[in-house]
Amino acid sequence: MDNTLKPQGTATLSVDARQDLTELENSMVNIIEIFHSYSGKNCKLKKGDLKELINSQLSTFVKIQDSQTLDVIFTDLDENHDQEIDFSEYAALIAMVTSACHKSFHED
Amino acid sequence: MDNTLKPQGTATLSVDARQDLTELENSMVNIIEIFHSYSGKNCKLKKGDLKELINSQLSTFVKIQDSQTLDVIFTDLDENHDQEIDFSEYAALIAMVTSACHKSFHED
């Protein structure tokens, strides 16, 4: 599937390029840009970065009550156990929270 | 993790409610709303719905060259083999394409 889904023609993130994207594609680029604003240059989130991202960007949907909650989220996401969250692991978080959010909308 | 990530206080999708959300949260709600605009009332995408969603909303990032390509994507996503894509399976598609897009940005 990797080859099938390889993005094509997405060389830039300029304002002009963003205008040519659909609403869904722009939402996906937002998700990438927000990750970059919290990750270091190595594109990884340490536990403190993840906490800041969740508290600043996901506070309506995810409540971190205490450090234990953060530990559970971090450990669950860190699939390769390198004590950092890479983009794929972050994308899995976004997918999980969005799915939980979708379920919640239908329950309300 | 389900309880930890259960969305709270997201009862409505009104314009007022959207204004209170962060950019990341609004991007996630966009992803949900776009799914709903292609799924039937049962919140499932049939193969034709998925094709229409990809061609209309993901055409910059995903190219469906032929029906075989669509078949591969659909079969890969349809984890429970019910011949329909539910929201979680769609969220997995979005995560995969966003991850591929992130990788592509770094390669350009």
Short mmCIF file of N, CA, C and O in Angstrom, two decimals, chain A residues 1-2 4-13 18 20-36 41 43 53 56-63 65 69 72-74 76-77 87-88 90-108, chain B residues 1-2 4-13 18 20-36 41 43 53 56-63 65 69 72-74 76-77 87-88 90-108:
data_model
loop_
_atom_site.label_atom_id
_atom_site.label_comp_id
_atom_site.label_asym_id
_atom_site.label_seq_id
_atom_site.Cartn_x
_atom_site.Cartn_y
_atom_site.Cartn_z
N MET A 1 0.84 -1.22 0.00
CA MET A 1 0.00 0.00 0.00
C MET A 1 0.86 1.26 0.00
O MET A 1 0.47 2.28 -0.51
N ASP A 2 2.09 1.16 0.51
CA ASP A 2 2.92 2.37 0.60
C ASP A 2 3.05 3.09 -0.74
O ASP A 2 2.93 4.29 -0.82
N THR A 4 1.07 2.82 -3.36
CA THR A 4 -0.23 3.29 -3.81
C THR A 4 -0.55 4.65 -3.18
O THR A 4 -1.12 5.53 -3.81
N LEU A 5 -0.18 4.79 -1.91
CA LEU A 5 -0.56 5.99 -1.18
C LEU A 5 0.54 7.04 -1.13
O LEU A 5 0.45 7.99 -0.40
N LYS A 6 1.59 6.83 -1.90
CA LYS A 6 2.67 7.83 -1.88
C LYS A 6 2.16 9.14 -2.46
O LYS A 6 1.67 9.20 -3.57
N PRO A 7 2.26 10.23 -1.66
CA PRO A 7 1.79 11.52 -2.15
C PRO A 7 2.55 11.95 -3.41
O PRO A 7 3.73 11.66 -3.55
N GLN A 8 1.85 12.60 -4.27
CA GLN A 8 2.47 13.07 -5.51
C GLN A 8 2.21 14.55 -5.66
O GLN A 8 1.13 15.04 -5.37
N GLY A 9 3.22 15.27 -6.12
CA GLY A 9 3.05 16.69 -6.39
C GLY A 9 2.83 17.54 -5.16
O GLY A 9 2.07 18.50 -5.17
N THR A 10 3.50 17.18 -4.06
CA THR A 10 3.31 17.93 -2.81
C THR A 10 4.64 18.50 -2.34
O THR A 10 4.98 18.43 -1.18
N ALA A 11 5.39 19.05 -3.27
CA ALA A 11 6.75 19.46 -2.95
C ALA A 11 6.81 20.63 -1.98
O ALA A 11 7.77 20.76 -1.22
N THR A 12 5.81 21.50 -1.98
CA THR A 12 5.91 22.70 -1.14
C THR A 12 4.69 22.83 -0.23
O THR A 12 3.67 22.19 -0.44
N LEU A 13 4.87 23.66 0.77
CA LEU A 13 3.76 23.99 1.66
C LEU A 13 3.46 25.48 1.58
O LEU A 13 3.00 26.07 2.54
N ARG A 18 -1.15 25.52 -0.70
CA ARG A 18 -2.24 25.20 0.22
C ARG A 18 -3.60 25.53 -0.40
O ARG A 18 -4.59 24.84 -0.17
N ASP A 20 -4.47 25.21 -3.37
CA ASP A 20 -4.85 24.20 -4.35
C ASP A 20 -5.30 22.90 -3.70
O ASP A 20 -5.80 22.00 -4.38
N LEU A 21 -5.11 22.77 -2.39
CA LEU A 21 -5.49 21.54 -1.70
C LEU A 21 -6.97 21.56 -1.33
O LEU A 21 -7.57 22.63 -1.17
N THR A 22 -7.54 20.39 -1.17
CA THR A 22 -8.92 20.29 -0.71
C THR A 22 -8.97 20.54 0.80
O THR A 22 -7.93 20.60 1.47
N GLU A 23 -10.18 20.65 1.33
CA GLU A 23 -10.33 20.88 2.77
C GLU A 23 -9.73 19.72 3.57
O GLU A 23 -9.06 19.93 4.59
N LEU A 24 -9.94 18.50 3.09
CA LEU A 24 -9.39 17.34 3.79
C LEU A 24 -7.87 17.35 3.75
O LEU A 24 -7.20 17.12 4.76
N GLU A 25 -7.32 17.66 2.58
CA GLU A 25 -5.85 17.71 2.45
C GLU A 25 -5.26 18.82 3.32
O GLU A 25 -4.23 18.63 3.96
N ASN A 26 -5.91 19.98 3.35
CA ASN A 26 -5.42 21.06 4.22
C ASN A 26 -5.49 20.65 5.69
O ASN A 26 -4.60 21.02 6.47
N SER A 27 -6.52 19.90 6.07
CA SER A 27 -6.61 19.43 7.46
C SER A 27 -5.44 18.51 7.77
O SER A 27 -4.86 18.57 8.87
N MET A 28 -5.07 17.67 6.82
CA MET A 28 -3.95 16.76 7.03
C MET A 28 -2.63 17.53 7.11
O MET A 28 -1.76 17.20 7.93
N VAL A 29 -2.47 18.56 6.29
CA VAL A 29 -1.25 19.37 6.35
C VAL A 29 -1.19 20.12 7.69
O VAL A 29 -0.12 20.26 8.29
N ASN A 30 -2.36 20.58 8.18
CA ASN A 30 -2.39 21.20 9.52
C ASN A 30 -1.85 20.24 10.58
O ASN A 30 -1.09 20.64 11.47
N ILE A 31 -2.28 18.98 10.48
CA ILE A 31 -1.86 17.96 11.46
C ILE A 31 -0.34 17.80 11.42
O ILE A 31 0.31 17.68 12.46
N ILE A 32 0.22 17.85 10.21
CA ILE A 32 1.68 17.75 10.07
C ILE A 32 2.37 18.99 10.64
O ILE A 32 3.33 18.89 11.41
N GLU A 33 1.86 20.17 10.29
CA GLU A 33 2.53 21.41 10.72
C GLU A 33 2.48 21.57 12.24
O GLU A 33 3.43 22.08 12.84
N ILE A 34 1.38 21.14 12.85
CA ILE A 34 1.27 21.24 14.31
C ILE A 34 2.28 20.29 14.97
O ILE A 34 2.92 20.65 15.96
N PHE A 35 2.44 19.10 14.40
CA PHE A 35 3.47 18.18 14.92
C PHE A 35 4.84 18.86 14.89
O PHE A 35 5.58 18.85 15.88
N HIS A 36 5.17 19.46 13.75
CA HIS A 36 6.48 20.10 13.59
C HIS A 36 6.69 21.24 14.58
O HIS A 36 7.82 21.51 14.98
N LYS A 41 14.04 19.26 15.78
CA LYS A 41 14.46 19.12 14.38
C LYS A 41 14.50 17.66 13.95
O LYS A 41 14.46 17.35 12.76
N CYS A 43 12.24 15.60 14.45
CA CYS A 43 10.88 15.13 14.20
C CYS A 43 10.42 14.07 15.20
O CYS A 43 9.78 13.09 14.82
N LEU A 53 1.79 19.55 23.60
CA LEU A 53 0.93 19.47 22.41
C LEU A 53 -0.51 19.13 22.82
O LEU A 53 -1.46 19.78 22.36
N SER A 56 -2.12 22.07 24.77
CA SER A 56 -2.34 23.28 23.97
C SER A 56 -3.27 23.05 22.79
O SER A 56 -4.00 23.95 22.39
N GLN A 57 -3.24 21.85 22.22
CA GLN A 57 -3.92 21.63 20.94
C GLN A 57 -5.07 20.63 21.00
O GLN A 57 -5.85 20.52 20.06
N LEU A 58 -5.15 19.86 22.09
CA LEU A 58 -6.20 18.83 22.17
C LEU A 58 -6.98 18.91 23.47
O LEU A 58 -7.60 17.92 23.88
N SER A 59 -6.96 20.07 24.09
CA SER A 59 -7.49 20.17 25.47
C SER A 59 -9.00 19.96 25.55
O SER A 59 -9.52 19.59 26.60
N THR A 60 -9.71 20.18 24.44
CA THR A 60 -11.15 19.92 24.47
C THR A 60 -11.43 18.42 24.45
O THR A 60 -12.39 17.95 25.07
N PHE A 61 -10.60 17.68 23.76
CA PHE A 61 -10.86 16.26 23.51
C PHE A 61 -10.12 15.33 24.48
O PHE A 61 -10.57 14.20 24.72
N VAL A 62 -8.96 15.75 24.96
CA VAL A 62 -8.15 14.89 25.83
C VAL A 62 -7.78 15.64 27.10
O VAL A 62 -7.24 16.75 27.03
N LYS A 63 -8.11 15.06 28.25
CA LYS A 63 -7.74 15.67 29.52
C LYS A 63 -6.62 14.86 30.16
O LYS A 63 -6.78 13.67 30.41
N GLN A 65 -5.16 14.30 33.40
CA GLN A 65 -5.50 14.58 34.80
C GLN A 65 -4.25 14.60 35.67
O GLN A 65 -4.16 15.36 36.62
N THR A 69 -1.58 9.56 33.86
CA THR A 69 -2.35 9.54 32.60
C THR A 69 -1.43 9.79 31.42
O THR A 69 -1.51 9.10 30.40
N VAL A 72 0.61 6.74 30.67
CA VAL A 72 -0.16 5.68 29.98
C VAL A 72 -0.26 6.00 28.49
O VAL A 72 -0.01 5.15 27.63
N ILE A 73 -0.62 7.25 28.17
CA ILE A 73 -0.74 7.67 26.77
C ILE A 73 0.60 7.50 26.06
O ILE A 73 0.69 6.92 24.97
N PHE A 74 1.66 8.00 26.70
CA PHE A 74 2.99 7.97 26.08
C PHE A 74 3.45 6.54 25.81
O PHE A 74 3.92 6.21 24.72
N ASP A 76 1.60 3.82 25.56
CA ASP A 76 0.76 3.19 24.54
C ASP A 76 1.18 3.61 23.13
O ASP A 76 1.15 2.82 22.19
N LEU A 77 1.54 4.90 22.97
CA LEU A 77 1.89 5.41 21.64
C LEU A 77 3.27 4.97 21.19
O LEU A 77 3.50 4.75 20.00
N PHE A 87 6.44 10.56 13.89
CA PHE A 87 5.23 11.05 13.25
C PHE A 87 4.15 9.98 13.12
O PHE A 87 2.96 10.26 13.33
N SER A 88 4.56 8.76 12.78
CA SER A 88 3.57 7.69 12.61
C SER A 88 2.84 7.40 13.92
O SER A 88 1.63 7.13 13.92
N TYR A 90 2.39 9.58 16.36
CA TYR A 90 1.51 10.74 16.56
C TYR A 90 0.26 10.63 15.67
O TYR A 90 -0.86 10.90 16.13
N ALA A 91 0.45 10.17 14.41
CA ALA A 91 -0.70 10.01 13.51
C ALA A 91 -1.68 8.98 14.08
O ALA A 91 -2.90 9.11 13.93
N ALA A 92 -1.13 7.95 14.74
CA ALA A 92 -2.00 6.94 15.37
C ALA A 92 -2.80 7.58 16.52
O ALA A 92 -3.99 7.26 16.70
N LEU A 93 -2.18 8.49 17.27
CA LEU A 93 -2.90 9.22 18.33
C LEU A 93 -4.04 10.03 17.74
O LEU A 93 -5.18 9.98 18.23
N ILE A 94 -3.74 10.76 16.66
CA ILE A 94 -4.77 11.60 16.03
C ILE A 94 -5.93 10.72 15.54
O ILE A 94 -7.11 11.06 15.71
N ALA A 95 -5.59 9.56 14.94
CA ALA A 95 -6.63 8.65 14.44
C ALA A 95 -7.49 8.14 15.60
O ALA A 95 -8.73 8.09 15.51
N MET A 96 -6.84 7.79 16.73
CA MET A 96 -7.59 7.27 17.88
C MET A 96 -8.50 8.34 18.48
O MET A 96 -9.67 8.08 18.78
N VAL A 97 -7.97 9.54 18.65
CA VAL A 97 -8.78 10.62 19.25
C VAL A 97 -9.92 11.01 18.31
O VAL A 97 -11.06 11.23 18.75
N THR A 98 -9.63 11.06 17.00
CA THR A 98 -10.68 11.41 16.04
C THR A 98 -11.77 10.34 16.03
O THR A 98 -12.97 10.67 15.98
N SER A 99 -11.38 9.07 16.12
CA SER A 99 -12.38 7.98 16.17
C SER A 99 -13.22 8.07 17.44
O SER A 99 -14.44 7.88 17.41
N ALA A 100 -12.57 8.36 18.57
CA ALA A 100 -13.29 8.51 19.84
C ALA A 100 -14.24 9.69 19.77
O ALA A 100 -15.38 9.65 20.27
N CYS A 101 -13.78 10.76 19.11
CA CYS A 101 -14.58 11.98 18.95
C CYS A 101 -15.80 11.68 18.08
O CYS A 101 -16.93 12.09 18.41
N HIS A 102 -15.60 10.94 16.99
CA HIS A 102 -16.69 10.56 16.09
C HIS A 102 -17.73 9.74 16.87
O HIS A 102 -18.94 9.99 16.76
N LYS A 103 -17.26 8.80 17.67
CA LYS A 103 -18.16 7.95 18.47
C LYS A 103 -18.95 8.82 19.45
O LYS A 103 -20.16 8.64 19.63
N SER A 104 -18.24 9.76 20.06
CA SER A 104 -18.87 10.64 21.05
C SER A 104 -19.97 11.50 20.43
O SER A 104 -21.04 11.70 21.01
N PHE A 105 -19.73 12.00 19.20
CA PHE A 105 -20.74 12.82 18.54
C PHE A 105 -22.04 12.02 18.35
O PHE A 105 -23.14 12.57 18.47
N HIS A 106 -21.89 10.72 18.05
CA HIS A 106 -23.07 9.89 17.82
C HIS A 106 -23.79 9.52 19.11
O HIS A 106 -24.96 9.16 19.09
N GLU A 107 -23.05 9.60 20.23
CA GLU A 107 -23.67 9.26 21.52
C GLU A 107 -24.41 10.45 22.11
O GLU A 107 -25.30 10.28 22.92
N ASP A 108 -23.98 11.67 21.70
CA ASP A 108 -24.59 12.89 22.31
C ASP A 108 -26.01 13.10 21.78
O ASP A 108 -26.33 12.74 20.69
N MET B 1 -6.72 2.64 27.06
CA MET B 1 -6.56 4.00 26.53
C MET B 1 -7.90 4.62 26.12
O MET B 1 -8.06 5.83 26.15
N ASP B 2 -8.87 3.78 25.82
CA ASP B 2 -10.15 4.33 25.36
C ASP B 2 -10.73 5.36 26.33
O ASP B 2 -11.18 6.41 25.92
N THR B 4 -9.12 7.06 28.62
CA THR B 4 -8.22 8.22 28.72
C THR B 4 -8.49 9.21 27.61
O THR B 4 -8.46 10.42 27.80
N LEU B 5 -8.77 8.66 26.41
CA LEU B 5 -8.91 9.53 25.25
C LEU B 5 -10.36 9.85 24.91
O LEU B 5 -10.65 10.38 23.87
N LYS B 6 -11.27 9.49 25.81
CA LYS B 6 -12.68 9.78 25.52
C LYS B 6 -12.89 11.29 25.46
O LYS B 6 -12.58 12.00 26.41
N PRO B 7 -13.38 11.79 24.34
CA PRO B 7 -13.61 13.22 24.22
C PRO B 7 -14.61 13.72 25.26
O PRO B 7 -15.56 13.00 25.61
N GLN B 8 -14.38 14.89 25.73
CA GLN B 8 -15.27 15.46 26.74
C GLN B 8 -15.75 16.83 26.28
O GLN B 8 -14.97 17.61 25.73
N GLY B 9 -17.01 17.13 26.48
CA GLY B 9 -17.53 18.46 26.18
C GLY B 9 -17.60 18.75 24.69
O GLY B 9 -17.35 19.86 24.27
N THR B 10 -17.91 17.73 23.90
CA THR B 10 -17.96 17.95 22.45
C THR B 10 -19.35 17.60 21.92
O THR B 10 -19.50 16.97 20.90
N ALA B 11 -20.36 18.06 22.64
CA ALA B 11 -21.71 17.64 22.32
C ALA B 11 -22.22 18.19 20.99
O ALA B 11 -23.04 17.55 20.34
N THR B 12 -21.74 19.34 20.56
CA THR B 12 -22.28 19.93 19.34
C THR B 12 -21.18 20.25 18.34
O THR B 12 -20.00 20.30 18.68
N LEU B 13 -21.61 20.44 17.11
CA LEU B 13 -20.69 20.87 16.07
C LEU B 13 -21.12 22.23 15.54
O LEU B 13 -20.89 22.53 14.38
N ARG B 18 -17.30 25.27 17.16
CA ARG B 18 -16.10 25.16 16.34
C ARG B 18 -15.11 26.28 16.64
O ARG B 18 -13.90 26.09 16.59
N ASP B 20 -14.48 27.56 19.41
CA ASP B 20 -13.77 27.31 20.66
C ASP B 20 -12.71 26.23 20.52
O ASP B 20 -11.93 26.00 21.45
N LEU B 21 -12.71 25.53 19.39
CA LEU B 21 -11.75 24.45 19.21
C LEU B 21 -10.42 25.00 18.70
O LEU B 21 -10.36 26.06 18.08
N THR B 22 -9.35 24.24 18.97
CA THR B 22 -8.03 24.62 18.45
C THR B 22 -7.96 24.27 16.96
O THR B 22 -8.84 23.58 16.43
N GLU B 23 -6.89 24.70 16.31
CA GLU B 23 -6.72 24.40 14.88
C GLU B 23 -6.65 22.88 14.66
O GLU B 23 -7.24 22.36 13.71
N LEU B 24 -5.94 22.19 15.56
CA LEU B 24 -5.83 20.74 15.42
C LEU B 24 -7.19 20.07 15.60
O LEU B 24 -7.57 19.18 14.82
N GLU B 25 -7.93 20.53 16.60
CA GLU B 25 -9.26 19.94 16.85
C GLU B 25 -10.20 20.22 15.68
O GLU B 25 -10.97 19.35 15.27
N ASN B 26 -10.16 21.44 15.14
CA ASN B 26 -11.00 21.74 13.97
C ASN B 26 -10.61 20.89 12.77
O ASN B 26 -11.49 20.46 12.00
N SER B 27 -9.31 20.61 12.61
CA SER B 27 -8.88 19.73 11.51
C SER B 27 -9.47 18.34 11.70
O SER B 27 -9.90 17.69 10.72
N MET B 28 -9.51 17.86 12.94
CA MET B 28 -10.06 16.54 13.22
C MET B 28 -11.57 16.51 12.97
O MET B 28 -12.10 15.53 12.43
N VAL B 29 -12.27 17.59 13.33
CA VAL B 29 -13.71 17.66 13.08
C VAL B 29 -13.97 17.72 11.57
O VAL B 29 -14.92 17.11 11.07
N ASN B 30 -13.10 18.42 10.82
CA ASN B 30 -13.22 18.42 9.35
C ASN B 30 -13.15 16.99 8.81
O ASN B 30 -13.92 16.61 7.92
N ILE B 31 -12.21 16.22 9.35
CA ILE B 31 -12.02 14.84 8.89
C ILE B 31 -13.30 14.03 9.13
O ILE B 31 -13.70 13.22 8.30
N ILE B 32 -13.94 14.27 10.27
CA ILE B 32 -15.20 13.58 10.60
C ILE B 32 -16.31 14.03 9.65
O ILE B 32 -17.05 13.22 9.09
N GLU B 33 -16.44 15.35 9.47
CA GLU B 33 -17.55 15.87 8.66
C GLU B 33 -17.44 15.43 7.19
O GLU B 33 -18.46 15.17 6.54
N ILE B 34 -16.20 15.36 6.69
CA ILE B 34 -16.02 14.92 5.30
C ILE B 34 -16.40 13.45 5.15
O ILE B 34 -17.04 13.06 4.17
N PHE B 35 -16.08 12.64 6.16
CA PHE B 35 -16.51 11.24 6.14
C PHE B 35 -18.03 11.16 6.05
O PHE B 35 -18.59 10.42 5.24
N HIS B 36 -18.69 11.95 6.89
CA HIS B 36 -20.16 11.91 6.93
C HIS B 36 -20.79 12.34 5.60
O HIS B 36 -21.88 11.89 5.25
N LYS B 41 -26.26 6.91 6.00
CA LYS B 41 -26.71 7.14 7.38
C LYS B 41 -26.12 6.11 8.34
O LYS B 41 -26.05 6.34 9.54
N CYS B 43 -23.13 5.32 8.45
CA CYS B 43 -21.73 5.68 8.71
C CYS B 43 -20.75 4.66 8.15
O CYS B 43 -19.76 4.32 8.82
N LEU B 53 -14.79 9.73 -2.51
CA LEU B 53 -14.11 10.53 -1.47
C LEU B 53 -12.65 10.75 -1.85
O LEU B 53 -12.15 11.89 -1.78
N SER B 56 -12.37 13.09 -4.94
CA SER B 56 -12.81 14.47 -4.70
C SER B 56 -11.99 15.17 -3.62
O SER B 56 -11.79 16.37 -3.67
N GLN B 57 -11.54 14.41 -2.61
CA GLN B 57 -10.95 15.04 -1.42
C GLN B 57 -9.47 14.74 -1.21
O GLN B 57 -8.82 15.37 -0.39
N LEU B 58 -8.95 13.74 -1.92
CA LEU B 58 -7.54 13.36 -1.69
C LEU B 58 -6.76 13.27 -3.00
O LEU B 58 -5.72 12.62 -3.06
N SER B 59 -7.25 13.97 -4.03
CA SER B 59 -6.70 13.76 -5.37
C SER B 59 -5.25 14.24 -5.50
O SER B 59 -4.53 13.78 -6.39
N THR B 60 -4.82 15.18 -4.64
CA THR B 60 -3.43 15.62 -4.71
C THR B 60 -2.50 14.55 -4.15
O THR B 60 -1.37 14.37 -4.62
N PHE B 61 -2.98 13.85 -3.13
CA PHE B 61 -2.12 12.93 -2.39
C PHE B 61 -2.26 11.47 -2.85
O PHE B 61 -1.33 10.68 -2.68
N VAL B 62 -3.43 11.08 -3.35
CA VAL B 62 -3.66 9.69 -3.73
C VAL B 62 -4.20 9.63 -5.15
O VAL B 62 -5.19 10.30 -5.46
N LYS B 63 -3.53 8.86 -5.98
CA LYS B 63 -4.00 8.69 -7.36
C LYS B 63 -4.56 7.28 -7.51
O LYS B 63 -3.86 6.30 -7.28
N GLN B 65 -5.29 4.90 -10.12
CA GLN B 65 -4.97 4.75 -11.56
C GLN B 65 -6.01 3.87 -12.24
O GLN B 65 -6.33 4.07 -13.41
N THR B 69 -6.24 -0.68 -8.38
CA THR B 69 -5.68 0.13 -7.30
C THR B 69 -6.73 0.37 -6.21
O THR B 69 -6.45 0.24 -5.01
N VAL B 72 -7.19 -2.73 -4.15
CA VAL B 72 -6.11 -2.95 -3.19
C VAL B 72 -6.32 -2.07 -1.95
O VAL B 72 -6.23 -2.54 -0.81
N ILE B 73 -6.60 -0.78 -2.18
CA ILE B 73 -6.81 0.14 -1.06
C ILE B 73 -8.00 -0.33 -0.21
O ILE B 73 -7.91 -0.41 1.02
N PHE B 74 -9.10 -0.66 -0.88
CA PHE B 74 -10.32 -1.04 -0.17
C PHE B 74 -10.10 -2.31 0.67
O PHE B 74 -10.46 -2.36 1.85
N ASP B 76 -7.25 -3.53 1.77
CA ASP B 76 -6.31 -3.26 2.86
C ASP B 76 -7.02 -2.57 4.03
O ASP B 76 -6.72 -2.83 5.19
N LEU B 77 -7.93 -1.65 3.71
CA LEU B 77 -8.60 -0.87 4.77
C LEU B 77 -9.68 -1.68 5.48
O LEU B 77 -9.90 -1.49 6.68
N PHE B 87 -15.74 4.16 10.32
CA PHE B 87 -14.97 5.36 10.61
C PHE B 87 -13.54 5.05 11.04
O PHE B 87 -12.59 5.73 10.62
N SER B 88 -13.36 4.01 11.86
CA SER B 88 -12.00 3.68 12.33
C SER B 88 -11.11 3.27 11.17
O SER B 88 -9.91 3.60 11.15
N TYR B 90 -11.48 4.27 8.05
CA TYR B 90 -11.21 5.53 7.33
C TYR B 90 -10.14 6.34 8.05
O TYR B 90 -9.23 6.90 7.42
N ALA B 91 -10.21 6.39 9.40
CA ALA B 91 -9.21 7.13 10.18
C ALA B 91 -7.82 6.53 9.97
O ALA B 91 -6.81 7.26 9.94
N ALA B 92 -7.77 5.21 9.81
CA ALA B 92 -6.48 4.55 9.53
C ALA B 92 -5.94 4.99 8.17
O ALA B 92 -4.74 5.20 8.00
N LEU B 93 -6.85 5.14 7.17
CA LEU B 93 -6.44 5.64 5.85
C LEU B 93 -5.85 7.04 5.97
O LEU B 93 -4.78 7.33 5.42
N ILE B 94 -6.56 7.91 6.70
CA ILE B 94 -6.09 9.29 6.86
C ILE B 94 -4.72 9.30 7.54
O ILE B 94 -3.82 10.06 7.14
N ALA B 95 -4.54 8.46 8.57
CA ALA B 95 -3.25 8.40 9.27
C ALA B 95 -2.15 7.94 8.32
O ALA B 95 -1.05 8.50 8.31
N MET B 96 -2.45 6.92 7.49
CA MET B 96 -1.44 6.40 6.56
C MET B 96 -1.06 7.45 5.52
O MET B 96 0.12 7.65 5.23
N VAL B 97 -2.08 8.10 4.94
CA VAL B 97 -1.79 9.09 3.90
C VAL B 97 -1.05 10.29 4.50
O VAL B 97 -0.11 10.81 3.90
N THR B 98 -1.46 10.71 5.71
CA THR B 98 -0.79 11.85 6.35
C THR B 98 0.66 11.49 6.66
O THR B 98 1.57 12.32 6.48
N SER B 99 0.92 10.26 7.11
CA SER B 99 2.29 9.83 7.39
C SER B 99 3.12 9.80 6.10
O SER B 99 4.29 10.21 6.09
N ALA B 100 2.52 9.30 5.01
CA ALA B 100 3.23 9.25 3.73
C ALA B 100 3.51 10.67 3.23
O ALA B 100 4.59 10.96 2.69
N CYS B 101 2.56 11.56 3.47
CA CYS B 101 2.69 12.96 3.07
C CYS B 101 3.82 13.62 3.87
O CYS B 101 4.66 14.34 3.31
N HIS B 102 3.87 13.35 5.18
CA HIS B 102 4.92 13.89 6.04
C HIS B 102 6.29 13.42 5.55
O HIS B 102 7.23 14.21 5.44
N LYS B 103 6.39 12.13 5.22
CA LYS B 103 7.64 11.57 4.73
C LYS B 103 8.04 12.24 3.41
O LYS B 103 9.20 12.59 3.20
N SER B 104 7.05 12.44 2.55
CA SER B 104 7.30 13.05 1.24
C SER B 104 7.82 14.48 1.38
O SER B 104 8.73 14.90 0.66
N PHE B 105 7.26 15.24 2.33
CA PHE B 105 7.71 16.62 2.54
C PHE B 105 9.20 16.65 2.89
O PHE B 105 9.93 17.53 2.47
N HIS B 106 9.62 15.66 3.68
CA HIS B 106 11.02 15.63 4.10
C HIS B 106 11.96 15.17 3.00
O HIS B 106 13.15 15.44 3.04
N GLU B 107 11.39 14.45 2.01
CA GLU B 107 12.22 13.96 0.91
C GLU B 107 12.39 15.03 -0.16
O GLU B 107 13.34 15.00 -0.91
N ASP B 108 11.43 15.99 -0.21
CA ASP B 108 11.49 17.01 -1.28
C ASP B 108 12.57 18.04 -1.00
O ASP B 108 12.92 18.29 0.12
#
